[in-house]
CSV table of C-alpha atoms in Angstrom, one decimal:
chain,number,residue,atom,x,y,z
A,1,MET,CA,0.0,0.0,0.0
A,2,ALA,CA,1.5,3.4,-1.0
A,3,LYS,CA,1.4,6.4,1.2
A,4,LYS,CA,-1.9,8.3,1.1
A,5,PRO,CA,-2.1,11.9,2.2
A,6,GLY,CA,-4.9,13.2,4.5
A,7,VAL,CA,-7.1,11.6,7.0
A,8,TYR,CA,-8.2,8.0,7.0
A,9,PRO,CA,-10.8,5.7,8.8
A,10,VAL,CA,-9.5,3.7,11.7
A,11,TYR,CA,-10.6,0.4,10.1
A,12,GLU,CA,-7.7,0.8,7.6
A,13,ASN,CA,-5.3,-0.2,10.4
A,14,GLN,CA,-4.8,-4.0,10.2
A,15,PHE,CA,-3.4,-6.5,12.6
A,16,GLN,CA,-1.7,-9.9,11.9
A,17,VAL,CA,-0.6,-12.6,14.3
A,18,GLY,CA,1.3,-15.9,14.3
A,19,GLU,CA,4.2,-17.8,15.6
A,20,GLU,CA,6.7,-16.3,13.1
A,21,SER,CA,6.8,-13.3,10.9
A,22,SER,CA,6.7,-15.5,7.8
A,23,SER,CA,3.3,-17.0,8.7
A,24,LEU,CA,1.1,-14.2,9.9
A,25,SER,CA,-2.7,-14.2,9.6
A,26,ASP,CA,-5.2,-11.3,9.9
A,27,ILE,CA,-7.5,-11.4,12.9
A,28,ALA,CA,-11.2,-11.5,12.0
A,29,ASP,CA,-13.9,-9.4,13.7
A,30,MET,CA,-11.8,-7.0,15.7
A,31,GLU,CA,-13.7,-3.8,16.3
A,32,SER,CA,-11.5,-1.3,18.2
A,33,PHE,CA,-8.0,-0.7,19.5
A,34,SER,CA,-6.0,1.7,21.5
A,35,VAL,CA,-2.2,2.2,21.9
A,36,SER,CA,-0.3,3.3,25.0
A,37,PHE,CA,3.4,4.0,25.4
A,38,ASP,CA,5.3,3.4,28.6
A,39,ASN,CA,8.2,5.8,28.6
A,40,GLY,CA,11.2,5.8,31.0
A,41,VAL,CA,12.5,9.3,31.5
A,42,GLU,CA,15.5,9.9,33.6
A,43,GLU,CA,15.5,13.4,35.3
A,44,TRP,CA,18.3,15.3,37.0
A,45,THR,CA,18.8,18.9,38.1
A,46,PRO,CA,22.4,20.1,37.6
A,47,MET,CA,23.7,23.2,39.3
A,48,ASN,CA,24.2,25.1,36.1
A,49,THR,CA,20.5,24.9,35.0
A,50,GLU,CA,19.4,27.2,37.9
A,51,GLY,CA,16.8,24.7,39.1
A,52,TRP,CA,15.5,23.7,35.7
A,53,ILE,CA,15.2,19.9,35.2
A,54,ARG,CA,17.1,18.1,32.5
A,55,ARG,CA,15.5,15.0,31.0
A,56,LEU,CA,16.5,12.1,28.7
A,57,MET,CA,14.1,9.3,27.5
A,58,THR,CA,16.0,6.1,28.3
A,59,ALA,CA,13.3,3.4,27.9
A,60,LYS,CA,10.2,2.6,25.9
A,61,GLY,CA,7.4,0.1,25.9
A,62,MET,CA,4.1,-0.2,24.0
A,63,THR,CA,0.8,-1.9,24.7
A,64,ILE,CA,-1.8,-2.3,22.0
A,65,SER,CA,-5.3,-3.1,23.4
A,66,VAL,CA,-7.6,-4.8,20.8
A,67,SER,CA,-11.3,-5.8,21.3
A,68,GLY,CA,-13.7,-7.6,19.1
A,69,LYS,CA,-15.7,-10.8,18.7
A,70,ARG,CA,-14.6,-14.4,19.1
A,71,ASN,CA,-14.6,-16.0,15.7
A,72,VAL,CA,-14.0,-19.8,16.0
A,73,GLY,CA,-12.4,-21.1,12.9
A,74,ASP,CA,-10.6,-17.9,11.9
A,75,THR,CA,-6.8,-18.6,12.0
A,76,GLY,CA,-5.8,-15.2,13.5
A,77,ASN,CA,-8.7,-15.2,16.0
A,78,ASP,CA,-8.0,-18.8,17.0
A,79,TYR,CA,-4.3,-18.0,17.5
A,80,VAL,CA,-5.1,-15.1,19.9
A,81,ALA,CA,-7.7,-17.1,21.8
A,82,GLY,CA,-5.3,-20.0,22.1
A,83,LYS,CA,-3.0,-17.8,24.3
A,84,SER,CA,-5.7,-17.5,27.0
A,85,PHE,CA,-4.4,-20.3,29.3
A,86,LYS,CA,-0.7,-20.0,28.5
A,87,ASN,CA,2.0,-18.7,30.7
A,88,GLY,CA,5.7,-17.8,30.3
A,89,ARG,CA,7.2,-18.0,26.8
A,90,ASP,CA,4.1,-19.9,25.6
A,91,ALA,CA,2.1,-16.6,26.0
A,92,GLU,CA,4.4,-15.0,23.4
A,93,GLY,CA,4.0,-14.7,19.7
A,94,THR,CA,4.4,-12.4,16.7
A,95,PHE,CA,2.2,-9.4,16.2
A,96,GLN,CA,2.2,-7.0,13.3
A,97,TRP,CA,0.4,-3.7,13.0
A,98,THR,CA,0.0,-2.3,9.5
A,99,PHE,CA,-0.9,1.3,9.2
A,100,PRO,CA,-3.1,2.8,6.5
A,101,ASP,CA,0.0,4.3,4.8
A,102,GLY,CA,1.7,0.9,4.6
A,103,THR,CA,4.1,1.4,7.6
A,104,LYS,CA,4.5,-1.9,9.5
A,105,VAL,CA,5.4,-2.4,13.2
A,106,LEU,CA,6.5,-6.0,13.9
A,107,ILE,CA,6.7,-7.2,17.5
A,108,GLU,CA,8.4,-10.6,17.7
A,109,GLY,CA,8.2,-12.2,21.1
A,110,ALA,CA,5.1,-10.0,22.0
A,111,VAL,CA,3.3,-10.9,25.2
A,112,PHE,CA,-0.4,-11.7,24.5
A,113,ASN,CA,-2.5,-10.8,27.6
A,114,ILE,CA,-6.0,-12.1,27.0
A,115,THR,CA,-8.5,-10.0,29.0
A,116,ALA,CA,-11.9,-11.3,27.8
A,117,LEU,CA,-12.9,-14.5,26.1
A,118,GLY,CA,-16.5,-15.5,25.4
A,119,ALA,CA,-18.1,-14.1,28.6
A,120,ALA,CA,-21.0,-11.6,28.3
A,121,ASP,CA,-24.7,-11.3,28.5
A,122,SER,CA,-26.6,-14.2,27.0
A,123,THR,CA,-27.8,-12.2,24.0
A,124,ASN,CA,-24.3,-10.7,23.2
A,125,VAL,CA,-21.9,-12.0,20.7
A,126,ALA,CA,-18.9,-13.6,22.5
A,127,PRO,CA,-16.0,-11.2,22.9
A,128,LEU,CA,-12.3,-11.6,22.4
A,129,GLU,CA,-10.2,-8.8,24.0
A,130,PHE,CA,-6.5,-8.7,24.5
A,131,ASP,CA,-3.4,-6.6,25.1
A,132,VAL,CA,-0.3,-7.1,23.0
A,133,MET,CA,2.7,-5.9,25.0
A,134,SER,CA,6.1,-5.2,23.4
A,135,ASN,CA,8.9,-7.4,24.5
A,136,GLY,CA,12.0,-5.7,23.3
A,137,LYS,CA,12.4,-3.2,20.4
A,138,PRO,CA,9.9,-3.7,17.5
A,139,THR,CA,11.0,-3.6,13.9
A,140,ILE,CA,9.5,-0.6,12.1
A,141,THR,CA,9.3,-0.7,8.3
A,142,PRO,CA,8.3,2.6,6.8
A,143,ALA,CA,5.9,2.8,3.9
A,144,ILE,CA,7.4,3.1,0.5
């Protein structure tokens, strides 16, 4: 996808998951997402700044929270739901976020934190909600 100028609808963001970057699948029936950054900022106040604080960003983390519906039989949806009862390294996988302009953020070894699976009111469609947490520096491939 080539770069497009201007605004865009949120649904043009796409997510792919899998064990390895060579075998990623889209996740069906996801409805919304949010992104938060955890930044580590070191602060110090040297004598020569007359009380003004100096700062340097020294760490970074990212959490992508995704929510939608559980779609049994969809490869990507099943992959995420399959992380529900996993711990340790078994709860890790590969996650890719593709922006509308074609930029890709690839998180290998991402931690899948499943927060909702199938439980809701009897007349609701079963949910699938999860956080993808970075685990090291992601690979960012700019759009061409």
